[in-house]
Amino acid sequence: MTERGKTRRVLFTVLTVLWIAVIWGHSLMPADLSKQESGGLLSLLIQYLPWLTDHIIRKAAHFTEYAILGALLFGATKGGRRSPAFPPLAGILTAMTDESIQLFSDGRSGQVTDVWLDFAGFLLLWGLLQLLFGRKTS
């Protein structure tokens, strides 16, 4: 691997760890603060998308957070020697931990459906990037 490739992988690894900290930080928020955060975004967007609800915003946030994680983890592992199962395993374990954290946050609850939604967001972007830019075999 080139020096540039190593630098890129280190950068993406650091960004991945920081992004996981952001995701888990949101899960540590008490329910009232979390609802206030999504409500603020809803009040901005509802003028352009009147059908939008707090529920949709919150679920879209889950999906988007993990799609971003999928892209970052793709960058961190591309060209590496890890098993191809490592990124999806890391994605699902991050989602399971995320929802487990919410069990200990005031007014929050962990939802199995959110684990699946998170993982779907992860797989969508990670899988797309894997198809487009993953290892070429020929």
PDB file of C-alpha atoms in Angstrom:
ATOM      1  CA  MET A   1       0.000   0.000   0.000  1.00  0.00           C
ATOM      2  CA  THR A   2       1.275   3.463  -0.831  1.00  0.00           C
ATOM      3  CA  GLU A   3       2.000   6.126   1.754  1.00  0.00           C
ATOM      4  CA  ARG A   4      -0.956   8.097   0.413  1.00  0.00           C
ATOM      5  CA  GLY A   5      -3.234   5.065   0.842  1.00  0.00           C
ATOM      6  CA  LYS A   6      -2.073   4.588   4.436  1.00  0.00           C
ATOM      7  CA  THR A   7      -2.669   8.254   5.223  1.00  0.00           C
ATOM      8  CA  ARG A   8      -6.159   8.061   3.722  1.00  0.00           C
ATOM      9  CA  ARG A   9      -7.008   4.964   5.771  1.00  0.00           C
ATOM     10  CA  VAL A  10      -5.761   6.574   8.996  1.00  0.00           C
ATOM     11  CA  LEU A  11      -7.775   9.728   8.288  1.00  0.00           C
ATOM     12  CA  PHE A  12     -10.942   7.725   7.589  1.00  0.00           C
ATOM     13  CA  THR A  13     -10.359   5.590  10.688  1.00  0.00           C
ATOM     14  CA  VAL A  14     -10.126   8.701  12.875  1.00  0.00           C
ATOM     15  CA  LEU A  15     -13.244  10.172  11.229  1.00  0.00           C
ATOM     16  CA  THR A  16     -15.083   6.863  11.731  1.00  0.00           C
ATOM     17  CA  VAL A  17     -14.275   6.786  15.444  1.00  0.00           C
ATOM     18  CA  LEU A  18     -15.325  10.434  15.824  1.00  0.00           C
ATOM     19  CA  TRP A  19     -18.571   9.782  13.946  1.00  0.00           C
ATOM     20  CA  ILE A  20     -19.389   6.813  16.186  1.00  0.00           C
ATOM     21  CA  ALA A  21     -18.830   9.138  19.155  1.00  0.00           C
ATOM     22  CA  VAL A  22     -21.343  11.584  17.614  1.00  0.00           C
ATOM     23  CA  ILE A  23     -23.884   8.790  17.077  1.00  0.00           C
ATOM     24  CA  TRP A  24     -23.506   7.454  20.605  1.00  0.00           C
ATOM     25  CA  GLY A  25     -23.520  10.999  21.963  1.00  0.00           C
ATOM     26  CA  HIS A  26     -26.976  11.486  20.469  1.00  0.00           C
ATOM     27  CA  SER A  27     -28.091   8.288  22.177  1.00  0.00           C
ATOM     28  CA  LEU A  28     -26.888   9.569  25.534  1.00  0.00           C
ATOM     29  CA  MET A  29     -29.150  12.626  25.226  1.00  0.00           C
ATOM     30  CA  PRO A  30     -32.228  12.552  27.451  1.00  0.00           C
ATOM     31  CA  ALA A  31     -35.513  12.244  25.552  1.00  0.00           C
ATOM     32  CA  ASP A  32     -36.508  15.884  26.026  1.00  0.00           C
ATOM     33  CA  LEU A  33     -33.231  17.186  24.543  1.00  0.00           C
ATOM     34  CA  SER A  34     -33.373  14.703  21.675  1.00  0.00           C
ATOM     35  CA  LYS A  35     -36.965  15.685  20.889  1.00  0.00           C
ATOM     36  CA  GLN A  36     -36.012  19.371  21.046  1.00  0.00           C
ATOM     37  CA  GLU A  37     -33.180  18.773  18.561  1.00  0.00           C
ATOM     38  CA  SER A  38     -35.362  16.926  16.053  1.00  0.00           C
ATOM     39  CA  GLY A  39     -38.182  19.433  16.620  1.00  0.00           C
ATOM     40  CA  GLY A  40     -35.856  22.284  15.664  1.00  0.00           C
ATOM     41  CA  LEU A  41     -35.012  20.571  12.393  1.00  0.00           C
ATOM     42  CA  LEU A  42     -38.676  19.798  11.791  1.00  0.00           C
ATOM     43  CA  SER A  43     -39.656  23.452  12.214  1.00  0.00           C
ATOM     44  CA  LEU A  44     -37.075  24.422   9.581  1.00  0.00           C
ATOM     45  CA  LEU A  45     -38.077  21.775   7.051  1.00  0.00           C
ATOM     46  CA  ILE A  46     -41.858  21.695   7.473  1.00  0.00           C
ATOM     47  CA  GLN A  47     -42.267  24.936   5.551  1.00  0.00           C
ATOM     48  CA  TYR A  48     -40.857  23.153   2.471  1.00  0.00           C
ATOM     49  CA  LEU A  49     -42.171  19.671   3.232  1.00  0.00           C
ATOM     50  CA  PRO A  50     -45.532  20.100   5.000  1.00  0.00           C
ATOM     51  CA  TRP A  51     -46.099  16.337   5.247  1.00  0.00           C
ATOM     52  CA  LEU A  52     -42.998  15.877   7.406  1.00  0.00           C
ATOM     53  CA  THR A  53     -43.438  14.633  10.980  1.00  0.00           C
ATOM     54  CA  ASP A  54     -41.140  14.325  13.977  1.00  0.00           C
ATOM     55  CA  HIS A  55     -41.259  10.537  13.561  1.00  0.00           C
ATOM     56  CA  ILE A  56     -40.040  10.761   9.951  1.00  0.00           C
ATOM     57  CA  ILE A  57     -37.257  13.194  10.931  1.00  0.00           C
ATOM     58  CA  ARG A  58     -36.058  10.885  13.705  1.00  0.00           C
ATOM     59  CA  LYS A  59     -36.090   7.773  11.522  1.00  0.00           C
ATOM     60  CA  ALA A  60     -34.390   9.605   8.647  1.00  0.00           C
ATOM     61  CA  ALA A  61     -31.723  10.747  11.120  1.00  0.00           C
ATOM     62  CA  HIS A  62     -31.046   7.130  12.113  1.00  0.00           C
ATOM     63  CA  PHE A  63     -30.756   6.059   8.494  1.00  0.00           C
ATOM     64  CA  THR A  64     -28.549   9.023   7.539  1.00  0.00           C
ATOM     65  CA  GLU A  65     -26.196   8.711  10.530  1.00  0.00           C
ATOM     66  CA  TYR A  66     -25.481   5.125   9.597  1.00  0.00           C
ATOM     67  CA  ALA A  67     -25.218   5.779   5.861  1.00  0.00           C
ATOM     68  CA  ILE A  68     -22.463   8.266   6.725  1.00  0.00           C
ATOM     69  CA  LEU A  69     -20.860   5.627   8.967  1.00  0.00           C
ATOM     70  CA  GLY A  70     -20.954   3.191   6.045  1.00  0.00           C
ATOM     71  CA  ALA A  71     -19.122   5.663   3.809  1.00  0.00           C
ATOM     72  CA  LEU A  72     -16.518   6.431   6.471  1.00  0.00           C
ATOM     73  CA  LEU A  73     -15.915   2.766   7.241  1.00  0.00           C
ATOM     74  CA  PHE A  74     -15.579   2.030   3.545  1.00  0.00           C
ATOM     75  CA  GLY A  75     -12.834   4.654   3.347  1.00  0.00           C
ATOM     76  CA  ALA A  76     -11.157   3.284   6.469  1.00  0.00           C
ATOM     77  CA  THR A  77     -11.055  -0.304   5.218  1.00  0.00           C
ATOM     78  CA  LYS A  78     -10.641   0.049   1.438  1.00  0.00           C
ATOM     79  CA  GLY A  79      -7.434  -1.590   0.326  1.00  0.00           C
ATOM     80  CA  GLY A  80      -6.843  -3.157   3.725  1.00  0.00           C
ATOM     81  CA  ARG A  81      -6.293  -6.774   4.636  1.00  0.00           C
ATOM     82  CA  ARG A  82      -9.294  -7.140   6.921  1.00  0.00           C
ATOM     83  CA  SER A  83     -12.004  -9.651   6.232  1.00  0.00           C
ATOM     84  CA  PRO A  84     -14.783  -8.316   3.980  1.00  0.00           C
ATOM     85  CA  ALA A  85     -17.167  -9.204   6.823  1.00  0.00           C
ATOM     86  CA  PHE A  86     -15.522  -6.659   9.155  1.00  0.00           C
ATOM     87  CA  PRO A  87     -17.365  -3.481   8.009  1.00  0.00           C
ATOM     88  CA  PRO A  88     -20.898  -4.985   8.147  1.00  0.00           C
ATOM     89  CA  LEU A  89     -20.098  -6.580  11.499  1.00  0.00           C
ATOM     90  CA  ALA A  90     -18.821  -3.238  12.813  1.00  0.00           C
ATOM     91  CA  GLY A  91     -21.966  -1.538  11.446  1.00  0.00           C
ATOM     92  CA  ILE A  92     -24.412  -3.891  13.144  1.00  0.00           C
ATOM     93  CA  LEU A  93     -22.471  -3.917  16.427  1.00  0.00           C
ATOM     94  CA  THR A  94     -22.376  -0.108  16.437  1.00  0.00           C
ATOM     95  CA  ALA A  95     -26.152  -0.025  15.886  1.00  0.00           C
ATOM     96  CA  MET A  96     -26.790  -2.593  18.640  1.00  0.00           C
ATOM     97  CA  THR A  97     -24.594  -0.640  21.048  1.00  0.00           C
ATOM     98  CA  ASP A  98     -26.332   2.588  20.037  1.00  0.00           C
ATOM     99  CA  GLU A  99     -29.768   1.243  20.893  1.00  0.00           C
ATOM    100  CA  SER A 100     -28.445  -0.358  24.090  1.00  0.00           C
ATOM    101  CA  ILE A 101     -27.085   3.020  25.237  1.00  0.00           C
ATOM    102  CA  GLN A 102     -30.587   4.438  24.898  1.00  0.00           C
ATOM    103  CA  LEU A 103     -31.817   1.955  27.504  1.00  0.00           C
ATOM    104  CA  PHE A 104     -29.811   3.958  30.048  1.00  0.00           C
ATOM    105  CA  SER A 105     -30.746   7.449  28.790  1.00  0.00           C
ATOM    106  CA  ASP A 106     -33.540   9.288  30.607  1.00  0.00           C
ATOM    107  CA  GLY A 107     -36.861   8.850  28.832  1.00  0.00           C
ATOM    108  CA  ARG A 108     -35.372   6.830  25.964  1.00  0.00           C
ATOM    109  CA  SER A 109     -35.769   3.220  24.920  1.00  0.00           C
ATOM    110  CA  GLY A 110     -33.788   0.946  22.636  1.00  0.00           C
ATOM    111  CA  GLN A 111     -35.705  -0.241  19.605  1.00  0.00           C
ATOM    112  CA  VAL A 112     -34.890  -3.369  17.603  1.00  0.00           C
ATOM    113  CA  THR A 113     -36.518  -1.741  14.576  1.00  0.00           C
ATOM    114  CA  ASP A 114     -34.020   1.127  14.866  1.00  0.00           C
ATOM    115  CA  VAL A 115     -31.122  -1.362  14.806  1.00  0.00           C
ATOM    116  CA  TRP A 116     -32.456  -2.661  11.483  1.00  0.00           C
ATOM    117  CA  LEU A 117     -33.042   0.862  10.165  1.00  0.00           C
ATOM    118  CA  ASP A 118     -29.515   1.900  11.192  1.00  0.00           C
ATOM    119  CA  PHE A 119     -28.015  -1.181   9.573  1.00  0.00           C
ATOM    120  CA  ALA A 120     -30.031  -0.614   6.384  1.00  0.00           C
ATOM    121  CA  GLY A 121     -28.583   2.908   6.109  1.00  0.00           C
ATOM    122  CA  PHE A 122     -25.102   1.528   6.716  1.00  0.00           C
ATOM    123  CA  LEU A 123     -25.467  -1.256   4.150  1.00  0.00           C
ATOM    124  CA  LEU A 124     -26.950   1.014   1.513  1.00  0.00           C
ATOM    125  CA  LEU A 125     -24.013   3.400   1.293  1.00  0.00           C
ATOM    126  CA  TRP A 126     -21.248   0.962   2.238  1.00  0.00           C
ATOM    127  CA  GLY A 127     -22.590  -1.592  -0.256  1.00  0.00           C
ATOM    128  CA  LEU A 128     -22.962   0.985  -3.011  1.00  0.00           C
ATOM    129  CA  LEU A 129     -19.402   2.214  -2.481  1.00  0.00           C
ATOM    130  CA  GLN A 130     -18.188  -1.391  -2.362  1.00  0.00           C
ATOM    131  CA  LEU A 131     -19.862  -2.081  -5.709  1.00  0.00           C
ATOM    132  CA  LEU A 132     -18.529   1.091  -7.317  1.00  0.00           C
ATOM    133  CA  PHE A 133     -15.041   1.336  -5.828  1.00  0.00           C
ATOM    134  CA  GLY A 134     -14.302  -1.937  -4.034  1.00  0.00           C
ATOM    135  CA  ARG A 135     -11.622  -4.410  -5.003  1.00  0.00           C
ATOM    136  CA  LYS A 136     -11.634  -5.285  -8.643  1.00  0.00           C
ATOM    137  CA  THR A 137     -11.104  -8.933  -9.456  1.00  0.00           C
ATOM    138  CA  SER A 138     -10.191 -10.020 -12.963  1.00  0.00           C
TER     139      SER A 138
END
